[in-house]
Coordinates of C-alpha atoms in Angstrom, one line a residue:
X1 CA -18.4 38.7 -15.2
X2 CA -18.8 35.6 -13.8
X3 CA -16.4 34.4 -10.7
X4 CA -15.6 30.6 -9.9
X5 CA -16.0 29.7 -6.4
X6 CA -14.3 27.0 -4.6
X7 CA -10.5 28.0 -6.7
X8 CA -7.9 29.1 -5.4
X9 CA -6.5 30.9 -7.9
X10 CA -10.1 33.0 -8.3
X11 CA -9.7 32.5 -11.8
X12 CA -12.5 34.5 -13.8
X13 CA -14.1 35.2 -16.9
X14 CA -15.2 37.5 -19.2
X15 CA -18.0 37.1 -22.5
X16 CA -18.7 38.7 -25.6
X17 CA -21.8 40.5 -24.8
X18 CA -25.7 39.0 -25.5
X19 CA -26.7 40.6 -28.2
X20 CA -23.2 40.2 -29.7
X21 CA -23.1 36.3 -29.0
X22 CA -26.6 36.4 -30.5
X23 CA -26.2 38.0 -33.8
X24 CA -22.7 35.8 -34.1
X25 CA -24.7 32.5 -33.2
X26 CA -28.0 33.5 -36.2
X27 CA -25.0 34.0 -38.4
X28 CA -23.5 30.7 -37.6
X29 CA -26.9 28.9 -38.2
X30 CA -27.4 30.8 -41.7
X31 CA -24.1 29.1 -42.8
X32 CA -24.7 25.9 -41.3
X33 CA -28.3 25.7 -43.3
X34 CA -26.6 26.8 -46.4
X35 CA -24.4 24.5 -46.1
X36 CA -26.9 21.7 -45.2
X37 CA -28.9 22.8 -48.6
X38 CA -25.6 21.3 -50.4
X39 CA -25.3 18.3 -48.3
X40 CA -26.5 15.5 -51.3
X41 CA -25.2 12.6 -53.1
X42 CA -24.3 12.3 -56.6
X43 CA -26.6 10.5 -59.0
X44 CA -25.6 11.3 -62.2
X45 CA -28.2 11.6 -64.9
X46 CA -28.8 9.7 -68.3
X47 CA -27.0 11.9 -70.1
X48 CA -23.8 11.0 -72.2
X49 CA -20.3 11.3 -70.8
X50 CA -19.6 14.6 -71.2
X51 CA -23.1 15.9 -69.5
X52 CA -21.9 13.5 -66.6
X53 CA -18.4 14.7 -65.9
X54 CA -20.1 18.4 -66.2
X55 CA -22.7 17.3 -63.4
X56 CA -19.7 15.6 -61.4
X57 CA -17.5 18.9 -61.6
X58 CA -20.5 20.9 -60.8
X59 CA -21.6 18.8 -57.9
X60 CA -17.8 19.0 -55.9
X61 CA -17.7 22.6 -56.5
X62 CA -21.2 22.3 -54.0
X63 CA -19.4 19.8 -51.8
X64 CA -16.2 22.6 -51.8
X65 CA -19.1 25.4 -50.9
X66 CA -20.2 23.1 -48.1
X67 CA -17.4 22.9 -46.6
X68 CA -16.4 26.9 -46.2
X69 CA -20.0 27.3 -45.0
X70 CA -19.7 24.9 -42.1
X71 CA -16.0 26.3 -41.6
X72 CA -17.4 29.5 -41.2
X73 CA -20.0 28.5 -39.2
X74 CA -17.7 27.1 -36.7
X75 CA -15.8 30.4 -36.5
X76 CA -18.5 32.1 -35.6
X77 CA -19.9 29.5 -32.8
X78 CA -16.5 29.6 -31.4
X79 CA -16.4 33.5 -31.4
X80 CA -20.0 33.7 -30.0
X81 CA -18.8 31.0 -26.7
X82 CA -15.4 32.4 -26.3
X83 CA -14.6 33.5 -23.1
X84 CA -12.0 35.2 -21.5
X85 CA -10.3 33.5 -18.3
X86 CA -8.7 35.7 -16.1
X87 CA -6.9 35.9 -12.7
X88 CA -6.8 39.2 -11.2
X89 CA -3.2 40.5 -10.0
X90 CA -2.0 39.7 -6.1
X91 CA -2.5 42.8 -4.1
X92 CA 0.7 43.3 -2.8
X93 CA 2.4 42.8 -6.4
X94 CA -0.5 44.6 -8.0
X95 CA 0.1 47.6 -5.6
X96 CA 4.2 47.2 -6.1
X97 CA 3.6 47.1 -10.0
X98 CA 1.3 50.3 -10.1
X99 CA 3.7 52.5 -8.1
X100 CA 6.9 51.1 -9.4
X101 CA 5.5 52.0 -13.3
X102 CA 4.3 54.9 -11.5
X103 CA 7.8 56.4 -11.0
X104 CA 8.2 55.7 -14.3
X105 CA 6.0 57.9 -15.9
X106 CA 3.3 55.1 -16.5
X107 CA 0.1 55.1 -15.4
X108 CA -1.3 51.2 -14.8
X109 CA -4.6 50.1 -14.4
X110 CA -6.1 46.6 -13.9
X111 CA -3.2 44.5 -14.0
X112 CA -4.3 40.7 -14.5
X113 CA -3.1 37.2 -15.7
X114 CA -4.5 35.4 -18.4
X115 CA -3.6 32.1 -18.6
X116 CA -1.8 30.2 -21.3
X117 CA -1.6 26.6 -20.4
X118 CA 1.6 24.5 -19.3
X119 CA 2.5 27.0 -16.9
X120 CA 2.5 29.7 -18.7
X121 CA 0.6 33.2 -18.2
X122 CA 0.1 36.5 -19.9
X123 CA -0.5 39.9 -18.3
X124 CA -3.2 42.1 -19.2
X125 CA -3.0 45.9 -18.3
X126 CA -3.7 49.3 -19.4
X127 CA -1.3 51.9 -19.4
X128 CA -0.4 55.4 -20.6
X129 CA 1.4 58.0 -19.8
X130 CA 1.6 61.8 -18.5
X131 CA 0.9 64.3 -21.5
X132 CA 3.4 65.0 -24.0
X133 CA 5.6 61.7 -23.6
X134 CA 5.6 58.2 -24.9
X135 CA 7.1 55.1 -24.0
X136 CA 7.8 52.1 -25.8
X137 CA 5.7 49.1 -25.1
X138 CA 8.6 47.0 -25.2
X139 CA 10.5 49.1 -22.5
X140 CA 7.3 48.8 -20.5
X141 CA 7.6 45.2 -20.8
X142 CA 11.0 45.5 -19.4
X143 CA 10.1 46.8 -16.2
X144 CA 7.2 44.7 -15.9
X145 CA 10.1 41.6 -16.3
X146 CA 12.1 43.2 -13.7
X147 CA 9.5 43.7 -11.2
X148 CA 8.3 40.0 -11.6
X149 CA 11.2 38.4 -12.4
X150 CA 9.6 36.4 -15.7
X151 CA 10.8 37.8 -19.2
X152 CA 7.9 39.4 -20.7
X153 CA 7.4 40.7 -24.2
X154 CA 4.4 42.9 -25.8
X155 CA 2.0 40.7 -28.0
X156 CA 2.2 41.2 -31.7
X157 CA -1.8 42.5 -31.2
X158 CA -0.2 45.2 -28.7
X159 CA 0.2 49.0 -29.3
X160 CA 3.9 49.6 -30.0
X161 CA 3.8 52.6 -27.8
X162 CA 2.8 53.9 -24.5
X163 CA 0.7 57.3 -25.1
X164 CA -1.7 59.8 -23.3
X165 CA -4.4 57.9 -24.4
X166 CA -5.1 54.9 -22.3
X167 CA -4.6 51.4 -24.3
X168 CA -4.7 48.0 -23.4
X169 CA -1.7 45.6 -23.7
X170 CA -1.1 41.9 -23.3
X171 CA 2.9 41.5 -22.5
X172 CA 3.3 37.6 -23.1
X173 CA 5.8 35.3 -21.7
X174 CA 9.1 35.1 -24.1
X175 CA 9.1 32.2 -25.9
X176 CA 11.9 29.4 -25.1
X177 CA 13.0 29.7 -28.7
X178 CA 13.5 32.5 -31.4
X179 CA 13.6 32.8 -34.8
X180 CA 15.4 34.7 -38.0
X181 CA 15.0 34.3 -41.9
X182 CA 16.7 34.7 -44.5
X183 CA 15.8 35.2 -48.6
X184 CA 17.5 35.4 -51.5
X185 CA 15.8 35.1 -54.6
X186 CA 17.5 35.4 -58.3
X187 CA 14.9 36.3 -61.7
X188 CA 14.8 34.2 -64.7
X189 CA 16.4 36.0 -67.7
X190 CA 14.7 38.1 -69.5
X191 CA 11.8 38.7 -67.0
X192 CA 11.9 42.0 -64.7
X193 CA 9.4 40.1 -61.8
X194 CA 9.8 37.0 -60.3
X195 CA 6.7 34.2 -60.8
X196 CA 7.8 33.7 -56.6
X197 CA 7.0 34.9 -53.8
X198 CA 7.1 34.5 -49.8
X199 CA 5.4 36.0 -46.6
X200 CA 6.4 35.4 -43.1
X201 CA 3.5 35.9 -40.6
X202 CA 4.0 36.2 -36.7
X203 CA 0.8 35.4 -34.4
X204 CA 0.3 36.5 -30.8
X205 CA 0.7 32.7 -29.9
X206 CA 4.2 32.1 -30.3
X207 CA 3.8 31.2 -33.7
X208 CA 5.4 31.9 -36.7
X209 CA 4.5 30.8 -39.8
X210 CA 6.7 31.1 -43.4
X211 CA 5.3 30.3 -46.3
X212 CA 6.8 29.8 -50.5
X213 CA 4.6 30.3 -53.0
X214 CA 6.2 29.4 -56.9
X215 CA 3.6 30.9 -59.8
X216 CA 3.3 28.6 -62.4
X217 CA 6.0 30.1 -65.2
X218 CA 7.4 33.0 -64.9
X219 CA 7.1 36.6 -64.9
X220 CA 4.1 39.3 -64.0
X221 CA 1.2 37.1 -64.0
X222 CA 3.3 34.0 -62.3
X223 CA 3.8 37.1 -59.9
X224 CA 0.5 38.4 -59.2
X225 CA -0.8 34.4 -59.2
X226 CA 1.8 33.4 -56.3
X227 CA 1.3 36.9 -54.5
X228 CA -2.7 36.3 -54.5
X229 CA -2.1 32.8 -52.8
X230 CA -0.2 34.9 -49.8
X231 CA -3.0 37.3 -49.5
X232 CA -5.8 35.1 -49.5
X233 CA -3.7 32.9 -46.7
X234 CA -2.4 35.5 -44.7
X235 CA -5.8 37.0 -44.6
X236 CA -7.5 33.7 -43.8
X237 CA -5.0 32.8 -41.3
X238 CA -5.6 36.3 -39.3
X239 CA -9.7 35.4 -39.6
X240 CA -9.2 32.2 -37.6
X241 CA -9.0 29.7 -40.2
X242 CA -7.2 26.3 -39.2
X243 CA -4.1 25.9 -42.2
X244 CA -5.8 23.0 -43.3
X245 CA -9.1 24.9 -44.2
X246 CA -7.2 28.0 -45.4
X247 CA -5.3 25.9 -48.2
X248 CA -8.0 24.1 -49.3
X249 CA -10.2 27.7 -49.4
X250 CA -7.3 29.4 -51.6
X251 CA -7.7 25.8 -53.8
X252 CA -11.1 25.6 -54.6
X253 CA -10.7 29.7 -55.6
X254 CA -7.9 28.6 -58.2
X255 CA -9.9 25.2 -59.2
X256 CA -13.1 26.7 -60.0
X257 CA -11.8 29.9 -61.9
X258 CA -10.4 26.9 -64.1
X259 CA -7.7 28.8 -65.7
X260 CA -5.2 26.3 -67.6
X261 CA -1.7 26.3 -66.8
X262 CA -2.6 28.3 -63.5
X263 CA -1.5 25.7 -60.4
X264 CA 1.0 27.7 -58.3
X265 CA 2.8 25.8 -55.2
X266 CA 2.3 26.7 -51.5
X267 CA 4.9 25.7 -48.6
X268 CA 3.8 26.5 -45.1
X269 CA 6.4 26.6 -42.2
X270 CA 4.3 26.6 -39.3
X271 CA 7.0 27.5 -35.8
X272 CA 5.6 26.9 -32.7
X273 CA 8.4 29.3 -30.5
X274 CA 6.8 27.7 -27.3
X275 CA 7.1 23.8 -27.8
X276 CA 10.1 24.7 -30.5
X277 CA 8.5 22.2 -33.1
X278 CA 7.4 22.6 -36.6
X279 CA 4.6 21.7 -39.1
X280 CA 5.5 21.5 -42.4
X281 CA 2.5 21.3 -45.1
X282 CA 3.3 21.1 -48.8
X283 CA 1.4 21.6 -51.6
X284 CA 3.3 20.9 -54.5
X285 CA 6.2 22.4 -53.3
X286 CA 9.5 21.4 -53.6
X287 CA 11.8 19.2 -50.8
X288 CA 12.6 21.1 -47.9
X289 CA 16.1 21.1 -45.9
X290 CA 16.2 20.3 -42.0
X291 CA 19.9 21.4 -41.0
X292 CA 20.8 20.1 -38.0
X293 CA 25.0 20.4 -37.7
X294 CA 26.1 18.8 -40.7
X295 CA 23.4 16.3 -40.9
X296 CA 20.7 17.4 -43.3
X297 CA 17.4 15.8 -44.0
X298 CA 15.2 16.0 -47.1
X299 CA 11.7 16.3 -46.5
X300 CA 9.4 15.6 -49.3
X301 CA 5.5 15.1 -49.6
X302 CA 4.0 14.2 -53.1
X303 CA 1.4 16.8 -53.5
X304 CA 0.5 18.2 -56.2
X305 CA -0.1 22.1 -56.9
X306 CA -3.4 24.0 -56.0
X307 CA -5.9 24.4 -58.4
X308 CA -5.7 21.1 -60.0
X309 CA -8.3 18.6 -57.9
X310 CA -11.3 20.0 -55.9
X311 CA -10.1 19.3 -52.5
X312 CA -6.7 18.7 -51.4
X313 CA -5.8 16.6 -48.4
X314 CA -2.5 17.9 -46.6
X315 CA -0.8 15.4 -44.0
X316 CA 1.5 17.9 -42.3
X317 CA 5.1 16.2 -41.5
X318 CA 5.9 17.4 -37.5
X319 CA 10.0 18.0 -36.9
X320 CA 10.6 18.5 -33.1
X321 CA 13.6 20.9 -33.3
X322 CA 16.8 21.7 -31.8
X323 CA 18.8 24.6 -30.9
X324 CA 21.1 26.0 -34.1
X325 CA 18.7 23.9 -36.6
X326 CA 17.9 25.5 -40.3
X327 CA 14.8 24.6 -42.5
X328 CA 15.6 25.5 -46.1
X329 CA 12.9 26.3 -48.0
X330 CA 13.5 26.4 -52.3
X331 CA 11.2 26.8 -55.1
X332 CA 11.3 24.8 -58.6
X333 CA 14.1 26.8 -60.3
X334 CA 16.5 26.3 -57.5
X335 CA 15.8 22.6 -57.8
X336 CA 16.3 22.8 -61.4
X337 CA 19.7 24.1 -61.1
X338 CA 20.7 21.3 -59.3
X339 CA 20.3 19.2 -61.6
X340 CA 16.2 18.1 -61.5
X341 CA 15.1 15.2 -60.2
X342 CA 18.0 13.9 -58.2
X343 CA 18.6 17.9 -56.9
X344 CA 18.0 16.9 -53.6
X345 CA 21.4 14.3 -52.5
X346 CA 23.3 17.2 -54.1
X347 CA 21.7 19.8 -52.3
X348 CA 22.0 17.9 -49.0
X349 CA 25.5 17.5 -49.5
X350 CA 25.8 21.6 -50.5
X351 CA 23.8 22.7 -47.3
X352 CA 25.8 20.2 -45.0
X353 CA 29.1 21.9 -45.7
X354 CA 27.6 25.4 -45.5
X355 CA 29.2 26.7 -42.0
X356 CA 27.1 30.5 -41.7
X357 CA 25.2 31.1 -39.0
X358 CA 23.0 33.8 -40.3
X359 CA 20.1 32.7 -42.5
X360 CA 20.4 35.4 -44.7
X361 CA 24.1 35.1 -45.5
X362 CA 23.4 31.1 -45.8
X363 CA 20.4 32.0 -48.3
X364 CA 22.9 33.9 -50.1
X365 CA 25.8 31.4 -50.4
X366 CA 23.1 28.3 -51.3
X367 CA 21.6 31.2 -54.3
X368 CA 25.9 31.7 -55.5
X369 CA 25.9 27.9 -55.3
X370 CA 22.7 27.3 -57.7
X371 CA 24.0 29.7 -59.9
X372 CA 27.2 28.1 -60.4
X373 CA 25.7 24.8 -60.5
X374 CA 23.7 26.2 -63.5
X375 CA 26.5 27.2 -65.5
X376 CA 25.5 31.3 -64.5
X377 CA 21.8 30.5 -66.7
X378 CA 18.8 31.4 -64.9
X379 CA 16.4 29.4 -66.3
X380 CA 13.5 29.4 -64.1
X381 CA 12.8 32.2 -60.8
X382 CA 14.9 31.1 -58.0
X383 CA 14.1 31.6 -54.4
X384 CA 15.8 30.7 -51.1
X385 CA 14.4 30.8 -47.9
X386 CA 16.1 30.1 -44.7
X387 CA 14.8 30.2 -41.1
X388 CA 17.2 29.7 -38.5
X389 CA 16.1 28.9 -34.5
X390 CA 18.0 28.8 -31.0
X391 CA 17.4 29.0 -27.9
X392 CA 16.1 32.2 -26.2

């Protein structure tokens, strides 16, 4: 533990230990000089046309490796320097806090802020409580907001109870903005699964992040092909992966198993609860909604699907957003049903008139819609996502 003289607010840190930083920094340089060992140009050979596009695919599937290498070198360097900055607790409100919890039934020990930036802080404590009972880590959080007057809320990464055992918890400030969604999703005929699928992940950060992913086709395999895409994000995501570097990791998977026909789509939805903003990154996708009252706006990036090129380059498009505003998220089939390529002025004038509130109820009436608009056939999977945010 290392203390900072000379500020006020004694902020301190805390380090992953030596050896740990050490092993995590040998790692790093193994990637880095594997990757290195793929760092050439390409001089194709004399060989006839054929031979040469077989080098060229063969040398941007090592340009692809490259890339993960050093992206995983990076992790690790950043895991191996990260550090901890804390500021321990006042003594008065430290002392107040501890008895107060006390009374309670909870047991408190080093209470602490960690700070988030822009004002904001975090507590870090750990509690339990008296044999035989448990408390909720969200009614601890409660008290802990009463008792320092600042709305606090347990971190996604935080125990969801308070137990015997003694656990450490992180209650973070509550976001200036929250969020709900909504699905509704409708099978193409004759098929039992749906080619679609969707996952909604929440970080400790204040973010949330929604993503669509349409299989190519229909049925199991479109299933298990769009479902795969999820995994591999969500599991990336979690690892410390930027977005950017987690699509392009779940691309090069799909590009160099080389399956034909096999190019599902991935939207992302990327909420930051905090700043109330969005990053939208689309991958073949289709156009997504931004509701704001009765004006609606079409958002549209020509990508195409994964699998297709080696690398994929993904400008996200960054919507600052309002209280009451919707993003409407659809995959191909819904698009389809109204009416293909000009889908989305129709749609746009469908979702302005729509006056729900709750996202799944508006999911629901925009799925009745499609349907009609399709003449009741069901020609493709249809999926409807809607995420709605206000105001905390």
């Amino acid at each position: 533990m290392i203390r900072r003289k000379g500020e006020v607010k004694e902020l301190q840190t805390a380090q992953v230990s030596d050896l740990c930083r050490y092993r995590l920094l040998n790692y790093a340089d193994s990637f880095a000089e594997l990757a290195r060992g793929y760092d050439q140009e390409f001089e194709p050979g004399p060989s006839g046309r054929e031979a040469v596009l077989m080098e060229r695919r063969i040398w941007e599937s090592r340009q692809i490796i490259r890339g993960h290498l050093n992206e995983m070198s990076r992790i690790m360097t950043e895991a191996a320097s990260e550090v901890l900055k804390f500021r321990p607790m006042e003594g008065k409100k430290k002392k107040m806090l501890i008895q107060a919890l006390a009374e309670e039934g909870i047991h408190v020990e080093a209470p602490c802020y960690l700070p988030r930036g822009e004002e904001r802080q975090a507590i870090m404590l750990t509690m339990s409580t008296r044999a035989g009972t448990r408390i909720s880590a969200e009614d601890a959080a409660d008290m802990v907001s009463v008792l320092l007057d600042r709305r606090f809320v347990p971190s996604v990464d935080s125990p969801a109870m308070v137990e015997n055992m003694p656990q450490s918890f992180i209650l973070e400030e509550e976001a200036g903005f929250l969020v709900l969604t909504g699905f509704s999703r409708a099978v193409k005929e004759n098929e039992t699964v749906s080619g679609d699928n969707y996952a909604v992940l929440e970080s400790g950060k204040g973010r949330v992040t929604v993503m669509l992913s349409d299989g190519t086709g229909s049925g199991e395999k479109a299933g298990k092909d769009s479902e795969k895409v999820l995994d591999l994000m969500e599991k990336m995501l979690e690892a410390g992966y930027s977005t950017g570097a987690a699509v392009n990791m779940v691309n090069t998977m799909l590009f160099a198993a080389a399956e034909d026909g096999n190019y599902p789509t991935l939207d992302i939805c990327d909420i930051d609860l905090y700043q109330g903003s969005c990053r939208l990154r689309k991958v073949g996708g289709a156009v997504t909604f931004l509701k704001r009252a009765r004006e609606v706006e079409a958002i549209c990036v020509g990508n195409l699907p994964l699998g297709i090129f080696g690398q994929v380059e993904i400008e996200p498009v960054y919507k600052k957003l309002q209280d009451g505003d919707y993003l409407i998220m659809i995959s191909d089939g819904v698009a389809d049903a109204f009416g293909g390529e000009d889908y989305e002025h129709t749609m746009q004038s469908v979702i302005a008139g729509i006056q729900d509130h709750n996202p799944g109820e508006i999911a629901e009436r925009l799925l009745r819609i499609a349907l009609h608009a399709s003449g009741g056939k069901i020609s493709d999977d249809m999926t409807i996502g809607v995420v709605g945010i206000w105001k905390a």
